[in-house]
CSV table of C-alpha atoms in Angstrom, one decimal:
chain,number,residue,atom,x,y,z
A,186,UNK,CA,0.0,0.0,0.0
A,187,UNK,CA,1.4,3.7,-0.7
A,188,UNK,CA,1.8,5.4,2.1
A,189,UNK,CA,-0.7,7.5,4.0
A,190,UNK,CA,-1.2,11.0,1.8
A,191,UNK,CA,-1.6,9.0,-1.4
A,192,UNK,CA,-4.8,9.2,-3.3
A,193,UNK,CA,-7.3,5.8,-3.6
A,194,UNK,CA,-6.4,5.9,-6.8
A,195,UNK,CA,-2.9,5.4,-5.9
A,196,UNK,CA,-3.8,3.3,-3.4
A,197,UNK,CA,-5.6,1.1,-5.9
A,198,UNK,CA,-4.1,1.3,-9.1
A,199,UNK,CA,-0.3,1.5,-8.3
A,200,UNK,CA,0.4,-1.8,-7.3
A,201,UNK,CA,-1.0,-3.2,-10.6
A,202,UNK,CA,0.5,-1.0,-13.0
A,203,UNK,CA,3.6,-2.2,-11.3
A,204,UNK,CA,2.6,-6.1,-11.1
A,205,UNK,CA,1.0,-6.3,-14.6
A,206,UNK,CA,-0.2,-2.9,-16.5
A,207,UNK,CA,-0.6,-4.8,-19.7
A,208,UNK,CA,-3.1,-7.6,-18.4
A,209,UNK,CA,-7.1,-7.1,-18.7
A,210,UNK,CA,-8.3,-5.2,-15.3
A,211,UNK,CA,-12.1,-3.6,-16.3
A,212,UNK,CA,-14.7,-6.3,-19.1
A,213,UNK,CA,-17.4,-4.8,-19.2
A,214,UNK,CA,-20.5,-6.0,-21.2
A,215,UNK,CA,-24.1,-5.2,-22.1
A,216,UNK,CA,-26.0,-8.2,-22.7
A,217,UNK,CA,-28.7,-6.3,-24.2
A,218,UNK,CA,-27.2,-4.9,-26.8
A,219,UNK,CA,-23.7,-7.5,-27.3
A,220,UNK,CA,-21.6,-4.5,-26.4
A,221,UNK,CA,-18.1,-5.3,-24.8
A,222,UNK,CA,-15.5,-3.4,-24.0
A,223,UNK,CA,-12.2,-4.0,-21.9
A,224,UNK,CA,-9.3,-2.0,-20.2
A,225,UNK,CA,-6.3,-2.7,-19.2
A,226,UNK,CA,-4.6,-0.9,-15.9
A,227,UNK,CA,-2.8,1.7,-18.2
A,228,UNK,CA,-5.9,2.2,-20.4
A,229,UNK,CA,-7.9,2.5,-17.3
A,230,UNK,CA,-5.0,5.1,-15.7
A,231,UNK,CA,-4.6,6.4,-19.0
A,232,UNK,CA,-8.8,7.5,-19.0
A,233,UNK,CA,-8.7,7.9,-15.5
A,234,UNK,CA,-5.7,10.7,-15.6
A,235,UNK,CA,-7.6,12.5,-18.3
A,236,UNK,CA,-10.7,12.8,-16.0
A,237,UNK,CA,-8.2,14.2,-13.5
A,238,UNK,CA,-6.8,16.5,-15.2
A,239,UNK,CA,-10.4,17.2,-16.8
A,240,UNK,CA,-11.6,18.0,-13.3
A,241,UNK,CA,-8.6,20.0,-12.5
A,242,UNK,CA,-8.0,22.0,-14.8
A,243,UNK,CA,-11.2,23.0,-16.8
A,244,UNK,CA,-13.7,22.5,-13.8
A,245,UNK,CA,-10.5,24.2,-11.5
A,246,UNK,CA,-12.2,21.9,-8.6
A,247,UNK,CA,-9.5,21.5,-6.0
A,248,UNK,CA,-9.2,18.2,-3.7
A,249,UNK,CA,-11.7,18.4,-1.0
A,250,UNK,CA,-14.2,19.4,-3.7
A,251,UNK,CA,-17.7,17.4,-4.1
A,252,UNK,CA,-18.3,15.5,-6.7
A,253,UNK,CA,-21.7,13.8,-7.4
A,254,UNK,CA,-21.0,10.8,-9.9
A,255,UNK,CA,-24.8,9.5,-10.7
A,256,UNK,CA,-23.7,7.2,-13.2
A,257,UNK,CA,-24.4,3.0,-13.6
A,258,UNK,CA,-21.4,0.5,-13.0
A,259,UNK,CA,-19.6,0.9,-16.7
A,260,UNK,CA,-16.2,0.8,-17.5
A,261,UNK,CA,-16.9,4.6,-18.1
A,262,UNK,CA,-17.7,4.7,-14.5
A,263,UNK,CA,-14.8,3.3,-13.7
A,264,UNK,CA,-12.6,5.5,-15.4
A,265,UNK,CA,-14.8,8.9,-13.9
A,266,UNK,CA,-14.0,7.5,-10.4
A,267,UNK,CA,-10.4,7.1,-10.1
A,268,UNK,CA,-10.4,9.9,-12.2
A,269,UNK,CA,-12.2,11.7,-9.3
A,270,UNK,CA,-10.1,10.4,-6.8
A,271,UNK,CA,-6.8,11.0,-8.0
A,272,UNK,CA,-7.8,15.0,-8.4
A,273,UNK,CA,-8.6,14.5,-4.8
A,274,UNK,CA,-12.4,15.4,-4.2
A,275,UNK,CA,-14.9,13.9,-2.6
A,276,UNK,CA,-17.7,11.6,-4.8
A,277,UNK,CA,-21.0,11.3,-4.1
A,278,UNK,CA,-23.5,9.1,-5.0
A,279,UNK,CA,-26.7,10.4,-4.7
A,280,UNK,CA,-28.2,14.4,-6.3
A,281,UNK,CA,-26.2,16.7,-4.0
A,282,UNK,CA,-27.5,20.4,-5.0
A,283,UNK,CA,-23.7,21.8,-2.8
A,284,UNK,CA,-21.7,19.8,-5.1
A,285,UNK,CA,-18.9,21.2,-7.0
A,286,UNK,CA,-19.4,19.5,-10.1
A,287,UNK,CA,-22.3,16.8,-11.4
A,288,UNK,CA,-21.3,13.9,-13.5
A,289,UNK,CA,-24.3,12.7,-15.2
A,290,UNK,CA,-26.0,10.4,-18.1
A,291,UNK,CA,-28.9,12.4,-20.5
A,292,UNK,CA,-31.7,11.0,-18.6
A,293,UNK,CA,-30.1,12.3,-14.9
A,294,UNK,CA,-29.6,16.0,-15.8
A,295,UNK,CA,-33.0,16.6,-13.6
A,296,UNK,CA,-30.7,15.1,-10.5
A,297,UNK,CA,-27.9,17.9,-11.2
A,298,UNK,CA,-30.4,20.6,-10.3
A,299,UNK,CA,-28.1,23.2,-8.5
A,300,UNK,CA,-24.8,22.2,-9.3
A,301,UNK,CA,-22.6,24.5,-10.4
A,302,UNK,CA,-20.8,22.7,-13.2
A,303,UNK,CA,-22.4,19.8,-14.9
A,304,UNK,CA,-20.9,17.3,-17.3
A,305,UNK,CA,-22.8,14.8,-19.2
A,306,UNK,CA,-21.6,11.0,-20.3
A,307,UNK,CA,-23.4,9.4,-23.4
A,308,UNK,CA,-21.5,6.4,-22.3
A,309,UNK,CA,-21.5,5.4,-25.8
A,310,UNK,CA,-18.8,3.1,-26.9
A,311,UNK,CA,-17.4,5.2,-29.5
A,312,UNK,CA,-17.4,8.3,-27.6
A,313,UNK,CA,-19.7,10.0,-29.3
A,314,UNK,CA,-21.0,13.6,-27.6
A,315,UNK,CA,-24.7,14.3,-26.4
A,316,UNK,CA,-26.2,16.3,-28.6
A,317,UNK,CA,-28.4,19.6,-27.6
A,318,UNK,CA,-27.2,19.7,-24.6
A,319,UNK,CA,-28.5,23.2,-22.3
A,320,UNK,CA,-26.1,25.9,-21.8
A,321,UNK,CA,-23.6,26.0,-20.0
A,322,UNK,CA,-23.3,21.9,-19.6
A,323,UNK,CA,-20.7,20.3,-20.9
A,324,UNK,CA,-20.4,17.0,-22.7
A,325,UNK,CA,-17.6,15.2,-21.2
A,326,UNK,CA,-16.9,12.9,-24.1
A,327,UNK,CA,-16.0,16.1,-25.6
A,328,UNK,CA,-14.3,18.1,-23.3
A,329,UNK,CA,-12.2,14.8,-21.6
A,330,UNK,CA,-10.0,14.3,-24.8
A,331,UNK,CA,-7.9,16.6,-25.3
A,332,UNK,CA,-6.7,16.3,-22.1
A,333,UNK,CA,-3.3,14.6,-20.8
A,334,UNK,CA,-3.6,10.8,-19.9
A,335,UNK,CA,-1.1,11.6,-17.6
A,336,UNK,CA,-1.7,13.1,-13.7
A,337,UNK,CA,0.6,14.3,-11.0
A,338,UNK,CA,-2.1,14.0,-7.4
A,339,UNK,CA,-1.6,17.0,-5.6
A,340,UNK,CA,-3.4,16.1,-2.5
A,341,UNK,CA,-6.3,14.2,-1.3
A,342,UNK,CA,-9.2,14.3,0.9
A,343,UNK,CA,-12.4,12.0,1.5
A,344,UNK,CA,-12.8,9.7,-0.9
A,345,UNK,CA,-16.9,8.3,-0.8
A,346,UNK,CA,-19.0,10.3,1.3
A,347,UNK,CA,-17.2,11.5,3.8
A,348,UNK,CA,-15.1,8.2,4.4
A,349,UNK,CA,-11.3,9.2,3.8
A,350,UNK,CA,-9.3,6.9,2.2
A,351,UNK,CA,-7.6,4.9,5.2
A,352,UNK,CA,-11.4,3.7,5.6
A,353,UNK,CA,-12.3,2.6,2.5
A,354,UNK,CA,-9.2,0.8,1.9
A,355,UNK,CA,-9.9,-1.0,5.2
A,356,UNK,CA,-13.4,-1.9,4.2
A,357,UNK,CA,-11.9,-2.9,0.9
A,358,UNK,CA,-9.5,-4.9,2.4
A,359,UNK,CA,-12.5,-6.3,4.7
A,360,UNK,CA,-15.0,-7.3,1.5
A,361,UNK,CA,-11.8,-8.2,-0.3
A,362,UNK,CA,-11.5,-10.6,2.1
A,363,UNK,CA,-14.8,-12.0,2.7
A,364,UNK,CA,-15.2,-12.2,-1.0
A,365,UNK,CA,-12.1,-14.6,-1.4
A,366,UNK,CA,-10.5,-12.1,-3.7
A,367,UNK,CA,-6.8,-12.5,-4.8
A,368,UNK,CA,-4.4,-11.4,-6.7
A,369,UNK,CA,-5.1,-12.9,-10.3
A,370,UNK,CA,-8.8,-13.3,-9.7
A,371,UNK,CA,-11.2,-12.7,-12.1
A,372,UNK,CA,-14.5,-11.6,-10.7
A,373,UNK,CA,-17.9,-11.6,-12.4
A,374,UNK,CA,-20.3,-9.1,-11.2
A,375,UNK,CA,-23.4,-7.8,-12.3
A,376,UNK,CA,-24.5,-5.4,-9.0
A,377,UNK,CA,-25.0,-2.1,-9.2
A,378,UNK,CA,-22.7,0.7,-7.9
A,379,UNK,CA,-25.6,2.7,-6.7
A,380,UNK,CA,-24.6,2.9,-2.6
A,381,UNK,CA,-21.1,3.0,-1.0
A,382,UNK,CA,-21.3,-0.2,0.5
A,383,UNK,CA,-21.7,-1.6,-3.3
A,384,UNK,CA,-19.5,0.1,-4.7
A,385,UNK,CA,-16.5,-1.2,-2.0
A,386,UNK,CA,-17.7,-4.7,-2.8
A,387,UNK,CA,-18.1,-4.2,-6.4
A,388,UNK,CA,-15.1,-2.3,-7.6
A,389,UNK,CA,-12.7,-1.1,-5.0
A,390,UNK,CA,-12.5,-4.2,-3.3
A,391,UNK,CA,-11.9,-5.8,-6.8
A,392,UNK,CA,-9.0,-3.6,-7.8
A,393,UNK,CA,-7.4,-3.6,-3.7
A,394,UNK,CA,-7.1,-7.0,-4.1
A,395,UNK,CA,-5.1,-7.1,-7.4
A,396,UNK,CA,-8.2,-9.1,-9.3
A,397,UNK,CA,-9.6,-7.7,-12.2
A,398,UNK,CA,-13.8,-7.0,-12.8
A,399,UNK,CA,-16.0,-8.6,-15.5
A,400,UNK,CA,-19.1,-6.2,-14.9
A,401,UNK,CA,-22.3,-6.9,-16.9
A,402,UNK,CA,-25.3,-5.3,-17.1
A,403,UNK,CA,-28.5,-6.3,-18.3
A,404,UNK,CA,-27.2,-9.8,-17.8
A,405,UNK,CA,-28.7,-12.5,-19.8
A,406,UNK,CA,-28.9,-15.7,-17.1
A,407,UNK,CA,-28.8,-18.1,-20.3
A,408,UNK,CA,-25.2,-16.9,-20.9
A,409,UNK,CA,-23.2,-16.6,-17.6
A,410,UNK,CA,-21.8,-20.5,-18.1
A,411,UNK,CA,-20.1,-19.6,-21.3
A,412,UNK,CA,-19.0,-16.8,-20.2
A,413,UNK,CA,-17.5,-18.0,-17.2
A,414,UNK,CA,-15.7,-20.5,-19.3
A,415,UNK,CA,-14.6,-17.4,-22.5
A,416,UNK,CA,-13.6,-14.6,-20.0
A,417,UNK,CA,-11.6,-17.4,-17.2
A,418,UNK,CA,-13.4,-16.3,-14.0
A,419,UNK,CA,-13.1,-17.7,-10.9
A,420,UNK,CA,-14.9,-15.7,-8.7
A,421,UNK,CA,-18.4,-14.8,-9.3
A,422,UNK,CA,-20.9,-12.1,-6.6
């Protein structure tokens, strides 16, 4: 573990791009649609230092800043929240009108009522913006590019909702544990990241333990034996 002032996101994230940066660490699919879509650690750092710097620098949030993330588990998602992290503020899960900044799909703008600054994800697989968007919000795919996929922290505060980060990565360490996640693991999921306590077991606690996530949504029951068998997993929540 890093030592005490680092980021989750350090916390998280460090010793795999160290141990294996190259090998899969986010699957994510939609079984409603056949969509799949898979990240490594540095693609995932790679997005998730963008978001940083996106936060930093054109939202000029500083850590300790709010940020509510009403988004569904997606490898998107997952990007946004070590993005979040690592630019040390504080995410949210639920409409928080005091937030610094909103991060939102097309159908949650209503839940960003308030909020100063306001970006929206299409969470399309090809990036594609959200078109007539109202003034003054920004579409993230957009705006997120052209940023560097590289981050220097500069300090950190509460990670989840008030929790700093020694806590979550002790309840992370905790589910880790009563999960049976290791090292090497490869963990099937199809829970929502909708509450803190789900998104500890459902992602943090994943990427603590050095296993890597196969999330899927809309999950077709008819299919989980093959693709236990296609995308090796061993550990399935």
């Amino acid at each position: 573990m890093r030592e005490p002032n680092s980021t989750l996101t350090d916390a998280l994230l460090d010793p795999i791009l160290e141990r294996d940066p190259a090998g899969p660490r986010v699957t994510w699919y939609d079984d409603a649609t056949g969509a799949r879509i898979e990240l490594s650690g540095l693609t995932l750092a790679n997005w998730a230092a963008k978001t940083a710097n996106l936060i930093r620098d054109e939202f000029a949030l500083s850590p300790g800043a709010r940020v509510a993330v009403l988004l569904p588990a997606h490898w998107q998602t997952a990007a946004v929240l070590l993005g979040c992290w690592w630019a040390g503020t504080e995410v949210v899960l639920t409409p928080d009108p005091d937030a610094d900044l909103a991060l939102v799909t097309p159908d949650r703008l209503d839940d960003a009522d308030g909020v100063d600054e306001v970006a929206v994800l299409s969470l399309d697989a090809m990036g594609r913006p959200v078109r007539d968007l109202p003034v003054g919000v920004t579409d993230f795919a957009t705006a997120v590019r052209v940023h560097g996929d590289q981050f220097l922290p500069g300090g950190f505060r509460a990670a989840i909702d008030g929790l700093p980060v020694p806590e979550v990565l002790t309840l992370a360490r905790k589910s880790a544990a009563l999960q049976g996640f290791s090292a090497g693991d490869r963990v099937l999921s199809s829970t929502p990241w909708d509450t803190v306590e789900e998104l500890i077991d459902g992602f943090v606690a994943v990427l603590f333990a050095g296993a890597s996530l196969v999330q899927v949504v809309n999950p077709d029951p008819a299919g989980v034996d093959h693709r236990v068998v296609t995308e090796k997993v061993t550990v399935r929540r």
